[in-house]
Backbone as numpy.savetxt, mean C-alpha at the origin, in Angstrom:
# Nx Ny Nz CAx CAy CAz Cx Cy Cz
-20.63 14.84 25.71 -19.45 14.57 26.55 -19.04 13.10 26.40
-17.81 12.78 26.82 -17.25 11.44 26.62 -18.08 10.37 27.32
-18.49 10.63 28.55 -19.28 9.63 29.30 -20.59 9.33 28.57
-21.24 10.38 28.08 -22.50 10.21 27.34 -22.29 9.38 26.07
-21.19 9.65 25.38 -20.89 8.90 24.15 -20.61 7.43 24.45
-19.90 7.19 25.55 -19.61 5.80 25.95 -20.92 5.06 26.23
-21.87 5.74 26.89 -23.19 5.14 27.15 -23.91 4.84 25.84
-23.74 5.73 24.85 -24.42 5.55 23.55 -23.93 4.31 22.79
-22.77 3.79 23.18 -22.25 2.57 22.53 -23.12 1.35 22.83
-24.00 1.49 23.83 -24.92 0.38 24.18 -26.32 0.61 23.58
-26.51 1.68 22.82 -27.82 2.00 22.24 -28.27 0.88 21.30
-29.61 0.66 21.25 -30.09 -0.46 20.42 -29.98 -0.18 18.92
-29.91 1.11 18.53 -29.80 1.46 17.10 -28.31 1.52 16.70
-27.94 0.72 15.70 -26.52 0.67 15.30 -26.02 2.01 14.76
-26.91 2.82 14.17 -26.51 4.13 13.63 -26.04 5.03 14.77
-26.77 5.00 15.87 -26.39 5.79 17.05 -25.04 5.29 17.58
-24.90 3.97 17.64 -23.63 3.40 18.14 -22.46 3.81 17.23
-22.70 3.77 15.93 -21.61 4.12 15.01 -21.23 5.60 15.15
-22.23 6.47 15.28 -21.94 7.91 15.48 -21.13 8.13 16.76
-21.50 7.39 17.80 -20.78 7.51 19.08 -19.32 7.06 18.92
-19.13 5.99 18.16 -17.78 5.49 17.90 -16.95 6.55 17.20
-17.51 7.12 16.12 -16.78 8.16 15.37 -16.42 9.35 16.25
-17.42 9.77 17.05 -17.20 10.94 17.92 -16.08 10.67 18.92
-16.07 9.47 19.50 -15.01 9.13 20.47 -13.63 9.10 19.79
-13.59 8.60 18.58 -12.33 8.58 17.84 -11.82 9.98 17.55
-12.73 10.85 17.17 -12.34 12.24 16.83 -11.93 13.04 18.06
-12.61 12.79 19.18 -12.25 13.51 20.41 -10.87 13.05 20.90
-10.62 11.74 20.79 -9.30 11.21 21.15 -9.04 11.08 22.64
-10.08 11.21 23.45 -9.92 11.07 24.90 -9.61 9.60 25.24
-8.58 9.37 26.05 -8.16 7.99 26.33 -9.21 7.19 27.11
-10.18 7.88 27.72 -11.26 7.15 28.39 -12.09 6.35 27.39
-11.99 6.75 26.12 -12.76 6.06 25.08 -12.10 4.79 24.55
-10.83 4.57 24.92 -10.09 3.45 24.31 -10.72 2.10 24.64
-10.90 1.79 25.93 -11.46 0.48 26.31 -12.87 0.26 25.73
-13.77 1.26 25.84 -15.10 1.08 25.23 -15.03 0.84 23.71
-14.09 1.51 23.03 -13.94 1.30 21.59 -13.40 -0.10 21.29
-12.51 -0.58 22.15 -12.00 -1.96 21.99 -13.17 -2.94 22.12
-14.06 -2.67 23.07 -15.26 -3.53 23.21 -16.14 -3.44 21.97
-16.21 -2.25 21.37 -17.05 -2.05 20.18 -16.54 -2.84 18.97
-15.29 -3.30 19.03 -14.77 -4.16 17.96 -15.51 -5.50 17.91
-16.27 -5.79 18.99 -17.04 -7.05 19.05 -18.54 -6.79 18.83
-18.90 -5.57 18.44 -20.31 -5.23 18.21 -20.91 -6.18 17.18
-22.22 -6.43 17.31 -22.87 -7.37 16.36 -22.95 -6.80 14.95
-22.88 -5.46 14.81 -23.03 -4.85 13.48 -21.67 -4.53 12.86
-21.49 -4.95 11.59 -20.18 -4.77 10.93 -19.77 -3.31 10.82
-20.75 -2.41 10.58 -20.39 -1.00 10.42 -19.87 -0.40 11.73
-20.40 -0.88 12.84 -19.91 -0.40 14.14 -18.51 -0.95 14.39
-18.30 -2.24 14.09 -16.97 -2.84 14.29 -15.92 -2.15 13.41
-16.27 -1.90 12.15 -15.33 -1.23 11.23 -15.02 0.18 11.69
-16.06 0.90 12.11 -15.87 2.28 12.60 -15.01 2.28 13.86
-15.21 1.27 14.71 -14.41 1.19 15.95 -12.93 0.98 15.63
-12.66 0.15 14.63 -11.26 -0.07 14.23 -10.63 1.23 13.74
-11.34 1.94 12.88 -10.80 3.21 12.34 -10.65 4.25 13.45
-11.62 4.28 14.36 -11.56 5.25 15.48 -10.36 4.95 16.38
-10.11 3.67 16.63 -8.95 3.30 17.46 -7.64 3.68 16.77
-7.64 3.62 15.45 -6.45 4.03 14.69 -6.10 5.49 14.88
-7.08 6.29 15.29 -6.83 7.72 15.54 -6.22 7.96 16.93
-6.31 6.93 17.77 -5.81 7.07 19.15 -4.33 6.70 19.22
-3.56 7.44 19.93 -2.16 7.07 20.15 -2.08 6.40 21.52
-2.36 5.11 21.54 -2.43 4.40 22.82 -1.92 2.98 22.64
-1.05 2.54 23.56 -0.43 1.20 23.44 -1.46 0.07 23.50
-2.62 0.35 24.10 -3.61 -0.72 24.29 -4.28 -1.16 22.99
-4.15 -0.36 21.94 -4.96 -0.65 20.73 -4.33 -1.69 19.80
-3.03 -1.95 19.94 -2.34 -2.81 18.98 -2.95 -4.21 18.92
-3.00 -4.88 20.07 -3.46 -6.28 20.09 -4.91 -6.43 19.63
-5.84 -5.58 20.12 -7.23 -5.70 19.64 -7.36 -5.49 18.13
-6.57 -4.58 17.57 -6.64 -4.35 16.11 -6.07 -5.55 15.35
-5.01 -6.16 15.89 -4.47 -7.38 15.25 -5.53 -8.48 15.27
-6.25 -8.59 16.38 -7.33 -9.58 16.47 -8.44 -9.27 15.46
-8.71 -7.97 15.26 -9.77 -7.56 14.32 -9.43 -7.92 12.87
-8.15 -8.16 12.60 -7.75 -8.62 11.26 -8.32 -10.00 10.95
-8.75 -10.71 12.01 -9.32 -12.06 11.81 -10.85 -12.02 11.68
-11.43 -10.81 11.71 -12.88 -10.68 11.59 -13.36 -11.37 10.31
-14.56 -11.91 10.36 -15.08 -12.61 9.16 -15.52 -11.62 8.08
-15.72 -10.35 8.46 -16.19 -9.36 7.50 -15.03 -8.59 6.86
-15.09 -8.45 5.53 -13.99 -7.82 4.78 -13.83 -6.34 5.12
-14.97 -5.65 5.35 -14.91 -4.22 5.68 -14.17 -4.02 7.00
-14.48 -4.87 7.97 -13.85 -4.75 9.30 -12.35 -5.06 9.20
-12.01 -6.11 8.46 -10.59 -6.47 8.27 -9.82 -5.32 7.61
-10.43 -4.73 6.57 -9.77 -3.61 5.87 -9.60 -2.41 6.79
-10.64 -2.12 7.59 -10.58 -0.99 8.52 -9.48 -1.22 9.56
-9.37 -2.45 10.05 -8.33 -2.76 11.04 -6.95 -2.60 10.43
-6.79 -3.04 9.18 -5.50 -2.90 8.50 -5.12 -1.43 8.35
-6.08 -0.62 7.91 -5.82 0.82 7.74 -5.45 1.47 9.08
-6.17 1.08 10.12 -5.90 1.64 11.46 -4.49 1.28 11.93
-4.07 0.05 11.64 -2.72 -0.38 12.05 -1.62 0.43 11.37
-1.94 1.00 10.22 -0.97 1.85 9.52 -0.56 3.08 10.32
-1.39 3.46 11.30 -1.05 4.63 12.15 -0.16 4.25 13.33
0.01 2.95 13.55 0.73 2.51 14.75 2.23 2.47 14.53
2.64 2.13 13.31 4.08 2.09 13.02 4.66 0.69 13.11
5.92 0.63 13.48 6.70 -0.62 13.39 6.05 -1.85 14.02
5.44 -1.75 15.22 4.85 -2.97 15.80 3.76 -3.62 14.93
3.20 -2.84 13.99 2.12 -3.37 13.15 2.62 -4.03 11.87
3.93 -3.95 11.61 4.45 -4.42 10.31 4.18 -5.90 10.08
4.54 -6.75 11.06 4.41 -8.21 10.86 2.95 -8.64 10.62
2.00 -8.19 11.47 0.61 -8.59 11.19 0.09 -8.07 9.85
0.55 -6.89 9.44 0.10 -6.35 8.15 0.67 -7.15 6.98
1.91 -7.59 7.11 2.50 -8.40 6.03 1.76 -9.73 5.93
1.35 -10.24 7.08 0.57 -11.49 7.08 -0.76 -11.31 6.33
-1.41 -10.16 6.57 -2.72 -9.92 5.95 -2.59 -9.56 4.46
-1.37 -9.21 4.03 -1.14 -9.00 2.59 -1.48 -10.25 1.80
-1.43 -11.40 2.49 -1.69 -12.68 1.81 -3.18 -12.99 1.73
-4.01 -12.06 2.22 -5.46 -12.25 2.11 -5.86 -12.22 0.64
-6.75 -13.13 0.26 -7.10 -13.22 -1.17 -8.02 -12.09 -1.62
-8.60 -11.37 -0.66 -9.50 -10.28 -1.06 -8.71 -9.01 -1.39
-8.99 -8.44 -2.55 -8.23 -7.28 -3.02 -8.39 -6.06 -2.14
-9.59 -5.88 -1.55 -9.83 -4.70 -0.70 -8.98 -4.78 0.57
-8.95 -5.97 1.16 -8.16 -6.17 2.38 -6.68 -5.97 2.07
-6.26 -6.56 0.96 -4.86 -6.46 0.54 -4.46 -5.01 0.25
-5.36 -4.28 -0.42 -5.08 -2.87 -0.73 -4.96 -2.04 0.55
-5.81 -2.35 1.53 -5.75 -1.63 2.81 -4.42 -1.91 3.52
-3.97 -3.17 3.49 -2.69 -3.52 4.12 -1.53 -2.86 3.39
-1.61 -2.81 2.06 -0.56 -2.17 1.25 -0.45 -0.69 1.60
-1.61 -0.03 1.67 -1.63 1.40 2.00 -1.08 1.65 3.41
-1.47 0.76 4.34 -1.02 0.91 5.72 0.50 0.75 5.82
1.05 -0.25 5.14 2.50 -0.45 5.14 3.21 0.73 4.49
2.60 1.26 3.45 3.15 2.45 2.79 3.22 3.64 3.74
2.20 3.75 4.61 2.18 4.85 5.57 3.20 4.65 6.69
3.41 3.39 7.07 4.41 3.11 8.12 5.79 3.50 7.63
6.04 3.27 6.34 7.27 3.77 5.73 8.50 2.93 6.03
9.60 3.61 6.29 10.92 2.98 6.40 10.97 1.75 7.33
10.31 1.76 8.49 10.37 0.57 9.35 9.80 -0.70 8.71
9.01 -0.54 7.63 8.41 -1.71 6.99 9.26 -2.27 5.85
10.30 -1.53 5.44 11.02 -1.86 4.20 11.68 -3.24 4.25
12.46 -3.52 5.30 13.18 -4.80 5.36 12.22 -5.99 5.31
11.13 -5.90 6.06 10.16 -7.00 6.08 9.50 -7.17 4.72
9.21 -6.05 4.05 8.60 -6.12 2.72 9.55 -6.76 1.71
10.82 -6.37 1.78 11.82 -6.93 0.85 11.86 -8.45 0.97
11.75 -8.95 2.19 11.78 -10.40 2.41 10.62 -11.12 1.72
9.51 -10.42 1.55 8.31 -11.05 0.97 8.22 -10.82 -0.54
9.20 -10.12 -1.09 9.18 -9.80 -2.53 9.31 -11.05 -3.39
9.73 -12.16 -2.77 9.85 -13.42 -3.52 8.77 -14.42 -3.10
7.70 -13.94 -2.50 6.62 -14.83 -2.05 6.11 -15.67 -3.21
5.62 -16.88 -2.89 5.13 -17.77 -3.96 3.87 -17.23 -4.64
3.11 -16.40 -3.92 1.85 -15.90 -4.48 2.07 -14.62 -5.29
1.55 -14.63 -6.51 1.72 -13.49 -7.42 1.15 -12.22 -6.79
-0.08 -12.31 -6.25 -0.75 -11.11 -5.74 -0.01 -10.50 -4.55
0.71 -11.35 -3.80 1.50 -10.83 -2.67 2.71 -10.06 -3.19
3.40 -10.63 -4.17 4.58 -9.95 -4.74 4.17 -8.60 -5.34
3.02 -8.59 -5.99 2.51 -7.35 -6.60 2.24 -6.29 -5.52
1.57 -6.71 -4.45 1.23 -5.78 -3.36 2.49 -5.25 -2.67
3.48 -6.12 -2.49 4.74 -5.72 -1.85 5.44 -4.65 -2.68
5.49 -4.87 -3.99 6.13 -3.88 -4.88 5.40 -2.54 -4.79
4.06 -2.59 -4.77 3.27 -1.35 -4.66 3.59 -0.61 -3.36
3.66 -1.37 -2.25 3.97 -0.75 -0.95 5.36 -0.12 -0.96
6.33 -0.82 -1.54 7.70 -0.26 -1.61 7.73 1.01 -2.46
6.89 1.05 -3.48 6.78 2.27 -4.30 6.19 3.43 -3.52
5.27 3.13 -2.62 4.68 4.18 -1.78 5.71 4.72 -0.78
6.57 3.83 -0.28 7.55 4.23 0.74 8.72 5.02 0.14
9.12 4.63 -1.07 10.19 5.34 -1.81 11.54 5.32 -1.07
11.89 4.20 -0.49 13.18 4.07 0.19 14.19 3.43 -0.77
15.35 4.07 -0.94 16.35 3.58 -1.91 16.87 2.18 -1.55
16.71 1.78 -0.31 17.12 0.44 0.11 16.41 -0.65 -0.70
15.24 -0.31 -1.22 14.44 -1.30 -1.96 14.84 -1.41 -3.43
15.71 -0.50 -3.90 16.02 -0.45 -5.34 16.62 -1.75 -5.85
17.68 -2.25 -5.19 18.34 -3.48 -5.65 17.38 -4.67 -5.69
16.65 -4.94 -4.60 15.69 -6.05 -4.64 14.63 -5.88 -5.73
14.19 -4.64 -5.95 13.20 -4.40 -7.01 13.81 -4.63 -8.39
15.07 -4.24 -8.57 15.75 -4.49 -9.85 15.77 -6.00 -10.13
16.07 -6.79 -9.10 16.07 -8.26 -9.26 14.68 -8.78 -9.63
13.66 -8.11 -9.09 12.28 -8.54 -9.34 11.78 -8.18 -10.74
12.56 -7.39 -11.48 12.18 -7.08 -12.88 12.11 -8.35 -13.73
12.74 -9.42 -13.24 12.75 -10.69 -13.99 11.58 -11.60 -13.59
10.67 -11.09 -12.78 9.54 -11.92 -12.32 8.79 -12.51 -13.52
8.28 -13.73 -13.34 7.57 -14.41 -14.44 6.21 -13.78 -14.75
5.65 -13.07 -13.76 4.30 -12.53 -13.95 4.34 -11.07 -14.39
3.59 -10.76 -15.42 3.65 -9.39 -15.98 3.08 -8.35 -15.01
2.04 -8.71 -14.25 1.47 -7.75 -13.30 2.46 -7.40 -12.19
3.23 -8.39 -11.78 4.28 -8.14 -10.78 5.34 -7.21 -11.39
5.73 -7.51 -12.62 6.75 -6.67 -13.28 6.26 -5.23 -13.41
4.98 -5.05 -13.72 4.41 -3.70 -13.83 4.52 -2.97 -12.49
4.14 -3.65 -11.40 4.22 -3.03 -10.06 5.65 -2.68 -9.68
6.58 -3.57 -10.05 8.00 -3.35 -9.76 8.51 -2.13 -10.52
8.17 -2.06 -11.80 8.59 -0.93 -12.65 8.03 0.38 -12.09
6.74 0.35 -11.73 6.11 1.55 -11.15 6.84 1.99 -9.88
7.17 1.02 -9.03 7.87 1.33 -7.77 9.23 1.96 -8.05
9.97 1.40 -9.01 11.29 1.97 -9.34 11.15 3.39 -9.89
10.11 3.63 -10.66 9.86 4.98 -11.18 9.56 5.97 -10.07
8.77 5.52 -9.08 8.41 6.40 -7.96 9.62 6.70 -7.08
10.46 5.67 -6.85 11.65 5.89 -6.01 12.61 6.84 -6.71
12.75 6.67 -8.03 13.51 7.64 -8.84 15.02 7.58 -8.71
15.55 6.44 -8.28 17.01 6.31 -8.14 17.65 5.99 -9.49
18.75 6.69 -9.82 19.39 6.50 -11.13 19.96 5.09 -11.31
20.19 4.38 -10.19 20.68 2.99 -10.29 19.70 2.11 -11.08
18.44 2.53 -11.11 17.42 1.73 -11.79 17.38 1.98 -13.29
18.07 3.02 -13.76 17.94 3.42 -15.18 18.39 2.31 -16.12
19.59 1.79 -15.90 20.11 0.76 -16.82 19.24 -0.50 -16.83
18.88 -1.03 -15.65 17.98 -2.19 -15.65 16.63 -1.90 -16.33
16.13 -0.67 -16.17 14.87 -0.31 -16.83 15.06 -0.23 -18.35
16.22 0.27 -18.78 16.51 0.30 -20.23 16.49 -1.12 -20.78
17.09 -2.06 -20.04 17.05 -3.47 -20.46 15.62 -4.01 -20.50
14.80 -3.51 -19.58 13.40 -3.96 -19.51 12.56 -3.44 -20.68
13.12 -2.50 -21.46 12.42 -2.06 -22.68 12.27 -3.22 -23.68
13.05 -4.29 -23.45 12.96 -5.48 -24.33 11.86 -6.44 -23.87
11.13 -6.08 -22.81 10.08 -6.97 -22.29 9.12 -7.35 -23.42
8.69 -8.60 -23.41 7.82 -9.06 -24.51 6.39 -8.54 -24.39
6.04 -8.01 -23.21 4.68 -7.51 -23.02 4.62 -6.00 -23.24
3.72 -5.56 -24.12 3.63 -4.14 -24.49 3.22 -3.26 -23.30
2.36 -3.79 -22.42 1.91 -2.99 -21.27 3.08 -2.76 -20.31
3.88 -3.81 -20.09 5.06 -3.66 -19.23 6.00 -2.61 -19.83
6.20 -2.70 -21.14 7.09 -1.74 -21.83 6.61 -0.31 -21.63
5.30 -0.12 -21.72 4.75 1.23 -21.55 5.06 1.77 -20.15
4.91 0.91 -19.14 5.22 1.32 -17.77 6.72 1.60 -17.59
7.55 0.81 -18.28 9.00 1.03 -18.23 9.33 2.41 -18.79
8.72 2.73 -19.91 8.95 4.04 -20.55 8.54 5.16 -19.61
7.36 5.00 -18.98 6.87 6.04 -18.05 7.81 6.19 -16.85
8.33 5.07 -16.36 9.27 5.11 -15.22 10.55 5.84 -15.61
11.05 5.57 -16.81 12.26 6.26 -17.28 12.00 7.76 -17.44
10.82 8.11 -17.89 10.44 9.52 -18.00 10.38 10.19 -16.64
9.95 9.43 -15.66 9.84 9.96 -14.29 11.22 10.21 -13.68
12.16 9.28 -13.95 13.50 9.41 -13.36 14.29 10.54 -14.05
13.96 10.80 -15.30 14.55 11.93 -16.06 16.07 11.86 -16.18
16.60 10.67 -16.47 18.04 10.55 -16.68 18.35 10.63 -18.18
19.38 11.41 -18.51 19.74 11.57 -19.93 20.25 10.26 -20.54
20.70 9.33 -19.68 21.12 8.01 -20.16 20.01 7.30 -20.94
18.77 7.66 -20.62 17.63 6.95 -21.23 17.23 7.51 -22.59
17.79 8.67 -22.97 17.32 9.34 -24.20 17.49 8.46 -25.43
18.72 7.96 -25.65 18.99 7.17 -26.87 18.14 5.90 -26.93
18.09 5.10 -25.83 17.23 3.91 -25.86 15.76 4.23 -26.09
15.31 5.38 -25.55 13.91 5.77 -25.76 13.66 6.15 -27.22
14.64 6.83 -27.83 14.50 7.17 -29.26 14.37 5.88 -30.08
15.19 4.87 -29.71 15.09 3.56 -30.39 13.69 2.95 -30.20
13.14 3.15 -28.99 11.83 2.57 -28.67 10.68 3.23 -29.42
10.96 4.39 -30.05 9.93 5.03 -30.89 9.53 4.14 -32.06
10.40 3.18 -32.39 10.10 2.26 -33.50 9.17 1.13 -33.08
8.84 1.07 -31.80 7.98 -0.02 -31.33 6.66 -0.03 -32.11
6.18 -1.22 -32.40 4.95 -1.28 -33.22 3.68 -0.96 -32.43
3.80 -0.90 -31.09 2.63 -0.59 -30.27 2.47 0.92 -30.13
1.29 1.41 -30.51 1.04 2.87 -30.51 1.10 3.47 -29.10
0.63 2.69 -28.10 0.64 3.19 -26.72 2.08 3.35 -26.22
2.94 2.42 -26.62 4.35 2.52 -26.25 4.96 3.76 -26.90
4.66 3.95 -28.18 5.18 5.13 -28.91 4.75 6.43 -28.23
3.46 6.49 -27.86 2.93 7.71 -27.21 3.63 7.95 -25.87
3.85 6.86 -25.11 4.53 6.97 -23.81 5.97 7.45 -23.99
6.63 6.96 -25.05 8.01 7.36 -25.35 8.07 8.86 -25.63
7.14 9.34 -26.44 7.11 10.77 -26.78 6.96 11.62 -25.51
6.05 11.19 -24.62 5.83 11.92 -23.36 7.08 11.88 -22.48
7.71 10.69 -22.40 8.91 10.53 -21.56 10.06 11.39 -22.06
10.26 11.39 -23.37 11.33 12.22 -23.94 11.08 13.70 -23.68
9.82 14.08 -23.72 9.45 15.47 -23.41 9.82 15.84 -21.99
9.60 14.90 -21.05 9.94 15.15 -19.64 11.45 15.28 -19.44
12.19 14.35 -20.06 13.64 14.35 -19.89 14.26 15.59 -20.53
13.67 16.02 -21.64 14.22 17.16 -22.38 13.89 18.51 -21.78
12.97 18.53 -20.80 12.58 19.82 -20.19 13.75 20.39 -19.37
14.04 21.68 -19.53 15.17 22.28 -18.77 14.84 22.36 -17.28
């Protein structure tokens, strides 16, 4: 029962405490919210991380601020768990998640990216604003999140980002445009076939194959002459997709 589980949060064995945290999250009884918020301060990282994820399962206004505070935890697992949990809250979590996108740890950043992707449309405007961030890894993560959301509002800003100086950012931007699938991106992607980096070109070809616009057929046929075998193989696959009835 809920009362018994709340008592178990004080057990000396962290495994018992963690099981109690998970159980309270799964039951979803609001009596568990305050005790789970307290568990965010548990001495053991696995209990704190589990508490963050369990709170993410609760639909309760009280959880927002404690989860934002948990983003400052010294442990990467706890920070990542808090970011993922905030993805269930929606619009109020957008600003703190965009802030944590700037975390240098890839796991934390990936969790924030996934969370923003889950929030969806309410996160788009804020993400677009950060698409020109000075940090390469932030621009890359923003493009990935916009690709997860697939909102056409992001197409124009992503098209502008095709000129980014960093190839990894350009790859993420190209992938996002391919996932969104808007025909407005076809011509800019055709121009991006001239990218000097073979890996970027391969992603451009795959994105054009995904969008399946007949406008891309002729430029892709030209790209069959590319000296990179991976680009050639991607072109063949893309033409096959576009040519399918």
